[in-house]
Each structure stands twice: as structure tokens, then as C-alpha cells.
Coordinates of C-alpha atoms in Angstrom, one line a residue:
X1206 CA 109.5 141.7 124.5
X1207 CA 111.9 142.1 127.3
X1208 CA 109.0 142.0 129.8
X1209 CA 108.0 138.6 128.5
X1210 CA 111.5 137.2 128.6
X1211 CA 112.0 138.4 132.2
X1212 CA 108.8 136.6 133.3
X1213 CA 109.7 133.4 131.5
X1214 CA 106.9 133.8 129.0
X1215 CA 109.3 134.0 126.0
X1216 CA 112.4 131.9 125.6
X1217 CA 111.4 130.1 128.8
X1218 CA 112.5 126.5 129.7
X1219 CA 115.4 126.5 127.3
X1220 CA 118.3 124.2 127.8
X1221 CA 121.4 126.0 129.0
X1222 CA 124.7 125.2 127.2
X1223 CA 127.4 126.5 129.5
X1224 CA 130.3 124.1 129.7
X1225 CA 133.2 123.9 127.3
X1226 CA 132.4 120.2 126.6
X1227 CA 128.8 120.9 125.6
X1228 CA 129.7 123.9 123.5
X1229 CA 132.3 121.8 121.6
X1230 CA 129.8 119.0 121.0
X1231 CA 127.3 121.6 119.8
X1232 CA 129.9 123.1 117.4
X1233 CA 130.8 119.7 116.0
X1234 CA 127.1 119.0 115.3
X1235 CA 126.5 122.5 113.9
X1236 CA 129.5 122.2 111.6
X1237 CA 128.3 118.8 110.5
X1238 CA 124.8 120.2 109.6
X1239 CA 125.6 123.7 108.3
X1240 CA 129.3 124.0 107.9
X1241 CA 129.3 126.8 110.6
X1242 CA 130.6 127.2 114.1
X1243 CA 129.5 129.6 116.8
X1244 CA 131.8 131.9 118.8
X1245 CA 129.4 131.8 121.8
X1246 CA 130.6 130.2 125.0
X1247 CA 127.3 130.3 126.8
X1248 CA 123.9 130.1 125.1
X1249 CA 120.4 128.5 125.3
X1250 CA 118.8 126.0 123.0
X1251 CA 115.3 124.8 122.3
X1252 CA 113.9 121.3 121.7
X1253 CA 115.6 121.2 118.3
X1254 CA 118.9 122.7 119.4
X1255 CA 118.1 126.1 117.9
X1256 CA 119.6 129.0 119.9
X1257 CA 118.2 132.5 119.8
X1258 CA 121.7 133.9 120.7
X1259 CA 123.3 132.0 117.8
X1260 CA 120.5 133.1 115.5
X1261 CA 121.4 136.7 116.3
X1262 CA 125.1 135.9 115.8
X1263 CA 124.5 134.5 112.3
X1264 CA 121.7 137.0 111.6
X1265 CA 119.7 133.9 110.5
X1266 CA 116.7 132.7 112.7
X1267 CA 116.4 129.7 110.3
X1268 CA 120.0 128.5 110.5
X1269 CA 118.7 125.0 111.4
X1270 CA 115.6 125.2 109.3
X1271 CA 116.6 126.1 105.7
X1272 CA 113.6 127.5 103.8
X1273 CA 111.4 126.4 106.7
X1274 CA 110.8 123.0 105.3
X1275 CA 113.1 120.3 106.7
X1276 CA 114.0 121.2 110.2
X1277 CA 117.4 120.1 111.4
X1278 CA 118.1 119.4 115.1
X1279 CA 121.0 119.0 117.6
X1280 CA 120.4 117.0 120.7
X1281 CA 122.8 117.5 123.6
X1282 CA 120.6 116.0 126.2
X1283 CA 117.2 114.1 126.4
X1284 CA 116.2 117.0 128.8
X1285 CA 115.5 119.0 125.6
X1286 CA 112.2 117.1 125.3
X1287 CA 110.9 119.6 128.0
X1288 CA 111.9 122.6 126.0
X1289 CA 109.7 124.7 123.7
X1290 CA 110.2 124.7 119.9
X1291 CA 110.9 128.2 118.6
X1292 CA 110.3 129.6 115.1
X1293 CA 107.8 126.9 114.2
X1294 CA 107.0 126.6 110.5
X1295 CA 104.8 123.4 110.9
X1296 CA 102.6 122.8 113.9
X1297 CA 103.4 119.1 113.9
X1298 CA 107.2 119.5 114.3
X1299 CA 107.3 119.8 118.1
X1300 CA 105.1 116.7 118.6
X1301 CA 107.1 114.6 116.1
X1302 CA 110.5 115.6 117.6
X1303 CA 109.3 115.1 121.2
X1304 CA 107.9 111.7 120.3
X1305 CA 111.1 110.7 118.6
X1306 CA 113.1 111.6 121.8
X1307 CA 110.7 109.7 124.1
X1308 CA 110.7 106.6 121.9
X1309 CA 114.5 106.5 121.8
X1310 CA 115.2 108.0 125.2
X1311 CA 117.5 105.3 126.6
X1312 CA 119.6 105.1 123.4
X1313 CA 119.8 108.9 123.1
X1314 CA 120.7 109.2 126.8
X1315 CA 123.7 106.9 126.2
X1316 CA 124.7 108.6 122.9
X1317 CA 124.6 112.2 124.3
X1318 CA 126.8 111.2 127.2
X1319 CA 129.8 111.5 124.9
X1320 CA 128.6 113.2 121.7
X1321 CA 125.9 115.3 120.2
X1322 CA 123.1 113.7 118.1
X1323 CA 122.4 115.6 114.9
X1324 CA 119.6 114.9 112.5
X1325 CA 116.7 116.2 110.3
X1326 CA 113.0 116.1 110.1
X1327 CA 112.8 115.0 106.4
X1328 CA 109.6 116.2 104.7
X1329 CA 108.2 114.7 101.5
X1330 CA 109.4 117.9 99.7
X1331 CA 112.4 120.2 100.0
X1332 CA 110.9 123.4 98.7
X1333 CA 107.5 125.0 99.2
X1334 CA 107.6 127.9 96.8
X1335 CA 104.0 127.3 95.7
X1336 CA 101.0 126.7 97.9
X1337 CA 100.1 123.5 95.9
X1338 CA 103.3 121.9 97.2
X1339 CA 101.8 121.8 100.7
X1340 CA 99.6 118.9 99.4
X1341 CA 102.8 116.9 98.7
X1342 CA 103.7 117.1 102.4
X1343 CA 102.3 113.8 103.7
X1344 CA 104.9 112.4 106.0
X1345 CA 108.0 113.3 108.0
X1346 CA 110.9 110.9 108.5
X1347 CA 113.4 111.5 111.4
X1348 CA 117.0 110.8 110.5
X1349 CA 119.7 111.1 113.2
X1350 CA 123.2 110.0 114.1
X1351 CA 126.0 111.3 116.3
X1352 CA 128.7 113.5 114.8
X1353 CA 131.0 110.5 115.1
X1354 CA 128.5 108.4 113.0
X1355 CA 128.1 106.0 115.9
X1356 CA 124.7 104.8 114.6
X1357 CA 126.0 104.2 111.1
X1358 CA 129.1 102.3 112.4
X1359 CA 126.8 100.2 114.6
X1360 CA 124.5 99.3 111.7
X1361 CA 127.5 98.4 109.6
X1362 CA 128.9 96.3 112.5
X1363 CA 125.5 94.5 112.9
X1364 CA 125.7 93.5 109.2
X1365 CA 129.3 92.2 109.6
X1366 CA 128.4 90.2 112.7
X1367 CA 125.6 88.5 110.8
X1368 CA 128.1 87.7 108.0
X1369 CA 130.6 86.4 110.5
X1370 CA 128.0 84.1 112.0
X1371 CA 126.4 82.8 108.8
X1372 CA 129.3 82.6 106.2
X1373 CA 131.0 79.3 106.2
X1374 CA 134.5 80.8 106.1
X1375 CA 133.7 83.7 108.4
X1376 CA 135.9 82.5 111.2
X1377 CA 138.9 82.5 108.9
X1378 CA 138.2 85.8 107.1
X1379 CA 140.9 88.0 108.6
X1380 CA 139.8 91.1 106.6
X1381 CA 136.2 90.7 108.0
X1382 CA 137.4 90.3 111.6
X1383 CA 139.7 93.3 111.3
X1384 CA 136.9 95.5 110.0
X1385 CA 134.6 94.3 112.8
X1386 CA 137.3 95.2 115.4
X1387 CA 137.8 98.6 113.9
X1388 CA 134.1 99.4 113.9
X1389 CA 133.6 98.1 117.4
X1390 CA 136.2 100.6 118.6
X1391 CA 133.9 103.3 117.2
X1392 CA 130.5 102.0 118.1
X1393 CA 131.2 100.2 121.3
X1394 CA 129.9 96.8 122.3
X1395 CA 126.6 96.5 120.3
X1396 CA 125.7 93.2 122.0
X1397 CA 125.6 94.7 125.5
X1398 CA 124.7 98.3 124.5
X1399 CA 122.7 98.4 121.3
X1400 CA 122.7 101.9 119.9
X1401 CA 120.1 101.7 117.1
X1402 CA 117.7 104.5 116.7
X1403 CA 114.3 103.9 115.2
X1404 CA 114.1 105.6 111.8
X1405 CA 110.5 106.3 112.0
X1406 CA 108.1 108.0 109.6
X1407 CA 105.2 110.1 111.0
X1408 CA 102.1 111.1 109.1
X1409 CA 101.5 114.8 108.5
X1410 CA 98.1 115.2 107.0
X1411 CA 96.6 117.9 109.1
X1412 CA 98.7 120.9 110.1
X1413 CA 99.2 124.6 110.4
X1414 CA 102.1 126.2 108.5
X1415 CA 103.6 129.6 108.7
X1416 CA 104.2 129.6 105.0
X1417 CA 102.1 131.9 102.8
X1418 CA 101.1 134.1 105.8
X1419 CA 99.6 131.1 107.7
X1420 CA 97.5 128.2 106.5
X1421 CA 95.5 125.5 108.2
X1422 CA 95.2 122.3 106.2
X1423 CA 92.6 119.7 107.2
X1424 CA 92.8 116.7 104.9
X1425 CA 91.8 113.7 107.0
X1426 CA 88.4 114.9 108.0
X1427 CA 85.2 114.0 106.3
X1428 CA 84.9 117.4 104.6
X1429 CA 88.5 118.6 103.9
X1430 CA 89.4 122.3 103.7
X1431 CA 92.2 124.7 103.8
X1432 CA 91.8 127.9 105.8
X1433 CA 94.2 130.9 105.2
X1434 CA 94.8 133.9 107.3
X1435 CA 95.5 135.9 104.2
X1436 CA 93.9 136.3 100.8
X1437 CA 92.5 133.0 99.5
X1438 CA 92.5 134.2 95.9
X1439 CA 96.3 134.7 96.1
X1440 CA 96.7 130.9 96.7
X1441 CA 95.7 130.1 93.1
X1442 CA 94.4 126.7 92.1
X1443 CA 94.7 124.1 94.8
X1444 CA 93.8 120.4 94.8
X1445 CA 91.0 120.8 97.4
X1446 CA 87.4 121.7 97.1
X1447 CA 87.0 124.2 100.0
X1448 CA 89.3 127.1 100.5
X1449 CA 88.3 129.7 103.2
X1450 CA 89.8 132.8 104.6
X1451 CA 89.1 134.3 108.1
X1452 CA 86.3 136.4 106.6
X1453 CA 84.3 133.3 105.7
X1454 CA 82.9 133.0 109.2
X1455 CA 79.7 131.1 108.1
X1456 CA 81.6 128.7 106.0
X1457 CA 84.2 128.0 108.7
X1458 CA 81.4 127.5 111.2
X1459 CA 79.8 124.9 108.8
X1460 CA 83.2 123.3 108.3
X1461 CA 83.5 122.9 112.1
X1462 CA 80.0 121.6 112.4
X1463 CA 80.1 119.1 109.5
X1464 CA 83.3 117.6 110.8
X1465 CA 82.2 117.6 114.5
X1466 CA 85.3 119.6 115.4
X1467 CA 83.9 122.0 118.1
X1468 CA 81.5 122.1 121.0
X1469 CA 79.9 125.0 122.9
X1470 CA 81.9 125.9 126.1
X1471 CA 78.6 126.1 128.1
X1472 CA 77.8 122.5 127.2
X1473 CA 81.3 121.0 127.6
X1474 CA 81.8 118.5 130.4
X1475 CA 84.7 118.8 132.9
X1476 CA 85.1 122.6 132.9
X1477 CA 83.7 125.6 134.7
X1478 CA 82.1 127.2 131.7
X1479 CA 80.9 130.3 133.6
X1480 CA 84.4 131.1 134.8
X1481 CA 85.8 130.7 131.3
X1482 CA 83.1 133.0 129.8
X1483 CA 83.8 135.6 132.5
X1484 CA 87.5 135.6 131.8
X1485 CA 86.9 136.0 128.1
X1486 CA 84.7 139.0 128.8
X1487 CA 87.4 140.5 131.1
X1488 CA 89.9 140.3 128.3
X1489 CA 87.5 142.1 126.0
X1490 CA 87.1 144.8 128.6
X1491 CA 90.8 145.1 129.1
X1492 CA 91.3 145.6 125.3
X1493 CA 88.7 148.3 125.1
X1494 CA 90.2 150.1 128.2
X1495 CA 93.7 149.9 126.7
X1496 CA 92.5 151.6 123.5
X1497 CA 91.3 154.5 125.6
X1498 CA 94.5 154.7 127.6
X1499 CA 92.9 153.8 130.9
X1500 CA 94.8 152.5 133.9
X1501 CA 94.8 148.7 133.7
X1502 CA 95.9 147.8 137.3
X1503 CA 93.0 145.4 137.5
X1504 CA 93.6 142.3 139.6
X1505 CA 90.1 141.6 140.9
X1506 CA 86.8 141.1 139.3
X1507 CA 85.6 144.3 141.0
X1508 CA 88.4 146.2 139.3
X1509 CA 87.3 144.8 135.9
X1510 CA 83.7 145.7 136.6
X1511 CA 84.8 149.2 137.3
X1512 CA 86.6 149.3 134.0
X1513 CA 83.6 147.8 132.2
X1514 CA 81.4 150.6 133.5
X1515 CA 83.9 153.2 132.2
X1516 CA 84.1 151.7 128.7
X1517 CA 80.5 150.4 128.5
X1518 CA 79.8 152.4 125.3
X1519 CA 83.0 151.0 123.7
X1520 CA 82.4 147.3 124.4
X1521 CA 82.0 145.2 121.2
X1522 CA 79.2 142.9 120.3
X1523 CA 81.4 139.9 121.3
X1524 CA 81.2 141.0 125.0
X1525 CA 77.4 141.3 125.0
X1526 CA 77.0 137.9 123.2
X1527 CA 79.2 136.2 125.9
X1528 CA 77.2 138.0 128.6
X1529 CA 74.0 136.5 127.2
X1530 CA 75.6 133.0 127.3
X1531 CA 76.8 133.6 130.9
X1532 CA 73.3 134.6 131.9
X1533 CA 72.0 131.3 130.4
X1534 CA 74.7 129.2 132.1
X1535 CA 74.2 130.7 135.5
X1536 CA 70.4 131.4 135.6
X1537 CA 68.9 129.3 132.9
X1538 CA 66.1 130.7 130.7
X1539 CA 65.9 130.6 127.0
X1540 CA 69.0 129.7 125.0
X1541 CA 70.6 132.7 123.4
X1542 CA 70.7 132.4 119.6
X1543 CA 74.2 133.4 118.5
X1544 CA 74.8 132.8 114.8
X1545 CA 78.2 132.5 113.2
X1546 CA 77.9 136.1 112.0
X1547 CA 77.9 137.2 115.6
X1548 CA 81.4 138.2 116.8
X1549 CA 80.8 136.2 120.0
X1550 CA 80.3 133.0 118.1
X1551 CA 83.8 131.6 118.0
X1552 CA 84.6 132.8 121.5
X1553 CA 81.8 130.5 122.7
X1554 CA 83.4 127.4 121.3
X1555 CA 86.3 125.0 122.1
X1556 CA 87.7 122.1 120.3
X1557 CA 85.8 118.8 120.6
X1558 CA 87.6 115.6 121.7
X1559 CA 89.1 114.6 118.4
X1560 CA 92.7 114.0 117.1
X1561 CA 92.5 117.5 115.6
X1562 CA 91.8 119.3 118.9
X1563 CA 95.2 121.1 119.1
X1564 CA 94.9 122.3 115.5
X1565 CA 91.3 123.4 116.0
X1566 CA 92.1 125.3 119.3
X1567 CA 94.9 127.0 117.4
X1568 CA 92.5 128.1 114.7
X1569 CA 90.0 129.3 117.3
X1570 CA 92.7 131.4 118.9
X1571 CA 93.3 133.0 115.5
X1572 CA 89.5 133.7 115.2
X1573 CA 89.3 135.1 118.8
X1574 CA 92.5 137.2 119.2
X1575 CA 91.1 139.1 122.2
X1576 CA 91.2 135.9 124.3
X1577 CA 94.8 136.5 125.3
X1578 CA 95.1 133.3 127.4
X1579 CA 94.0 130.9 124.7
X1580 CA 96.1 132.9 122.2
X1581 CA 99.2 132.4 124.3
X1582 CA 98.6 128.8 125.0
X1583 CA 97.5 127.7 121.6
X1584 CA 99.2 130.0 119.1
X1585 CA 102.3 131.6 120.5
X1586 CA 103.6 132.7 117.1
X1587 CA 100.5 134.9 116.7
X1588 CA 100.6 136.0 120.3
X1589 CA 104.1 137.4 120.0
X1590 CA 103.2 139.2 116.7
X1591 CA 100.1 140.8 118.2
X1592 CA 101.9 141.6 121.5
X1593 CA 104.2 144.0 119.6
X1594 CA 101.2 146.0 118.4
X1595 CA 99.5 146.5 121.7
X1596 CA 99.6 149.6 123.9
X1597 CA 102.2 149.3 126.7
X1598 CA 99.5 149.3 129.3
X1599 CA 97.9 146.2 127.7
X1600 CA 101.3 144.5 127.3
X1601 CA 102.0 145.1 131.0
X1602 CA 98.6 143.7 132.1
X1603 CA 98.9 140.6 129.8
X1604 CA 102.4 139.8 131.0
X1605 CA 101.4 140.1 134.6
X1606 CA 98.2 138.1 134.1
X1607 CA 100.0 135.2 132.4
X1608 CA 102.7 135.1 135.0
X1609 CA 100.2 135.2 137.8
X1610 CA 97.4 133.0 136.4
X1611 CA 99.1 130.6 134.0
X1612 CA 102.8 130.4 134.5
X1613 CA 102.5 129.1 138.1
X1614 CA 100.3 126.2 137.1
X1615 CA 100.3 125.5 133.4
X1616 CA 98.7 122.0 133.7
X1617 CA 96.0 123.3 136.0
X1618 CA 95.2 126.2 133.7
X1619 CA 95.0 123.9 130.7
X1620 CA 92.7 121.5 132.6
X1621 CA 90.5 124.4 133.6
X1622 CA 90.2 125.5 130.0
X1623 CA 90.0 122.3 128.1
X1624 CA 88.8 119.8 130.8
X1625 CA 90.2 116.5 131.9
X1626 CA 91.2 114.2 129.1
X1627 CA 92.4 110.5 129.0
X1628 CA 96.1 110.1 129.7
X1629 CA 98.6 109.0 127.0
X1630 CA 97.6 105.3 127.5
X1631 CA 93.9 106.1 127.0
X1632 CA 93.0 105.6 130.6
X1633 CA 90.2 107.8 132.2
X1634 CA 91.5 109.7 135.2
X1635 CA 90.6 108.1 138.6
X1636 CA 88.5 111.1 139.6
X1637 CA 86.2 110.5 136.6
X1638 CA 85.8 106.8 137.4
X1639 CA 84.9 107.6 141.1
X1640 CA 82.4 110.2 140.0
X1641 CA 80.7 107.7 137.7
X1642 CA 80.5 104.6 139.9
X1643 CA 81.0 105.9 143.5
X1644 CA 83.8 105.5 146.0
X1645 CA 83.1 101.8 146.6
X1646 CA 83.1 100.7 142.9
X1647 CA 80.4 99.5 140.6
X1648 CA 77.4 97.7 142.0
X1649 CA 77.5 94.1 140.9
X1650 CA 74.4 92.0 140.4

């Protein structure tokens, strides 16, 4: 894994905690949440405040995520919103925590100037020892305060101020006034600098979880289902009609189709389908060549064609199915009939434009593990696990490729794969509008 770390492909973009003041704030928050303190004087933290170095020190990668259910967090800076979230147990955790920071950014910026903010993503349940408990997970509430309880003091002070203003004898209540003064010394001037954080609850109906070997739960679609990466019989009785494992390719394909969750890459708008298909084929060639121990110093398409000729008798059906699709996309002709039984089938799909797109792309990455770029982008947990099992030649090729083709322009790579999408406000990009109505605007009658 050292190669990935050196290239910024693992533990990249973490927040560096290097000053004594920040270390002390972190330790206060850590003790507040867990009763522990770190001896580290220099470490890195992710979006939630988890530090790989401290995880090694405690020999506990879940020291801020007990039982992997209610993730605790420590915020030292609003810049943590740009960091990855490590050791994810629920796919929704990063989006929820990032949204919480963005919705409270000005308040958090003021609070973290002098103290750490500690909190928890409180699930509907505290223990998931049985798969059926996953269906009790329906919402996540974010609770947070500084280690000095600034938010709690401010809330208390707001209530006292209301009493002072409304009670008939409030002006003459020396005890009330003294308590207000004492709280104001702890919370600051709440009239000029309000420090309330929104205690917001987020829905969590559709998600992936690392529990029970990995499960995808789709509850809000027209035809709900749970898809496990392990043995579906081991899950027992669950309160849902459809339960699939990765071997149920036909049933998963129908699930995608019935819920309009996917679309063929060759028919998707806003992307270069032929380029994506070629790249997927290249990854399959690289995997076959690595199994044979061949040199993988392939940086051009000509190099990959040379490898493809060398391993032509070892290329799987998925490669040939994608080649048929590429031929149709570039030269036309009859549409290649690729059924869900065909190993190329899921490689030929991408998530449709729905609220479930990220979760669907994550599942597609699981179904298409040879597509190392989509695997890295959409399912890093699985990518790192599979990376450890690859021959060193493949690990070297993959790390170099991702550094060269993805790391330098992440947004561009995502746009090339998944196409342009509306921005956060729902506006269509300007380029799409120009393409639709022309550079001089729409023609008016």
C-alpha cells in the first residue's frame, strides 16, 4: 500500500494536525468522546477527525466509530470538508457529515477558531448484530458541540434572555441576571455572534454498509431489494421481498431495469462512449497479462494492443462483448445482443440520472471489478482490498495509471465517465444550454 500512499491515492488530502494548539484541542475532544488521549504530536485526520496514526497507536481503527454504527467526529477546521472519509461503514456518512459542515460553515468557522467541535452521527439504532436491524436504520441525526459546551451554554442563555424579556420581574431578578452574565462569559455575545448549530436529521433509506460482508439496501425504489456480496441464505429472514447475491445476475439486471436505475454507456448522452469502452477493454487486457507475469509498461494504446495480441487466447468473454459494443458504437451495424448472463453486460452500463446514482455506480463497480478506474472512484473500500491480492506488476500499473490519468484531474475524469450533470442548484451547465439553443439564444416568435 506504500505505493498508493506515496502517490496520494491512499490517505490523500487529509488535514495535517501539527501545532501544539491543534493537538491539545484534538486531545480535549478525543477525551470528551472516548476518554482517551493521544501521545502523537503530529498526525493527519480525515473528514470525521479519524487519524490513521492514532488508529495504529490505539490498535483500533474504529476508535471514533464504535461497532461501526454511530460515527463520532472531531472538527478542528471547516477545511476538513475537503477530506476523504476513511473506514466507511455506511455509504451515506460522508455526504451527511459534509452537508452538515457546509450548512453550518460560518458557525463552525467561529467555533473552531478557539476550540474543537465534537459530535456524533446518531443512527436510529446502536447495535447491528443482526441483519434485520438494518431495516431499523432510517435516519441519522447530527449532534455536536464544542468541548467547552459553547452551544449548550448559548442555548441556555437564549432561554434565560427570553425569560428576562418576558417575565414581569425579570429586571429585578438578581439570580437570573447573574446566571446570564456567567453563561455569557462562556458562550460570548449571542446577539452579535449567534453560535447555534442546526440539529438536523437526514434520511438514510438507501445505502451500502460494510456490515455482514457488504450489503446494498434499496428501499425507496418502486421495487425494493437488498443485494449482498456474501451468501444471501446466511442473512436469515428479512422484512423485504427480494434478496439477491452477486451470483443472481439476471435478477439484479431485472431489478435495475424495473427501477430505471441504469443506462447503456453507448446510449448515454454527454460522454465519449467509445473511449470508455476502450479503456475498460484495456483494463481487462492488463489483468490477463498480469496473470501471465508479462511486462506491463504499457502507456499507449499501441502498447496495450501488443499485450492484447500476446494474451488473445486468455482474454475473457467480457472483453469480446465490449469489443462488439465498440464496433457498433464506431461503425454502426446491428445491435449486439448482450444478455445479463454475459460477463460484459454490467461493464456496458452506468447509473442513470437518479438520486441513487452513486449507490448504483458503487454496486456496478462491485459487479465489474476489472474496471479499476471505476472501482477506485466509486468503491475505494473494495479497491484497497483487491489491490492487496494483485500481482505486483498490476499494482504498479494501476497506481501509475491512476496518478497519471485520474489524480491530475479528478473532476475531468468524473465528467468523462459520468457526463455533465446539473450543479447543486439544479442549473444546467452553460455549455449544454448553448448547444441546445445556439450562441445567440433561443429564437423568439
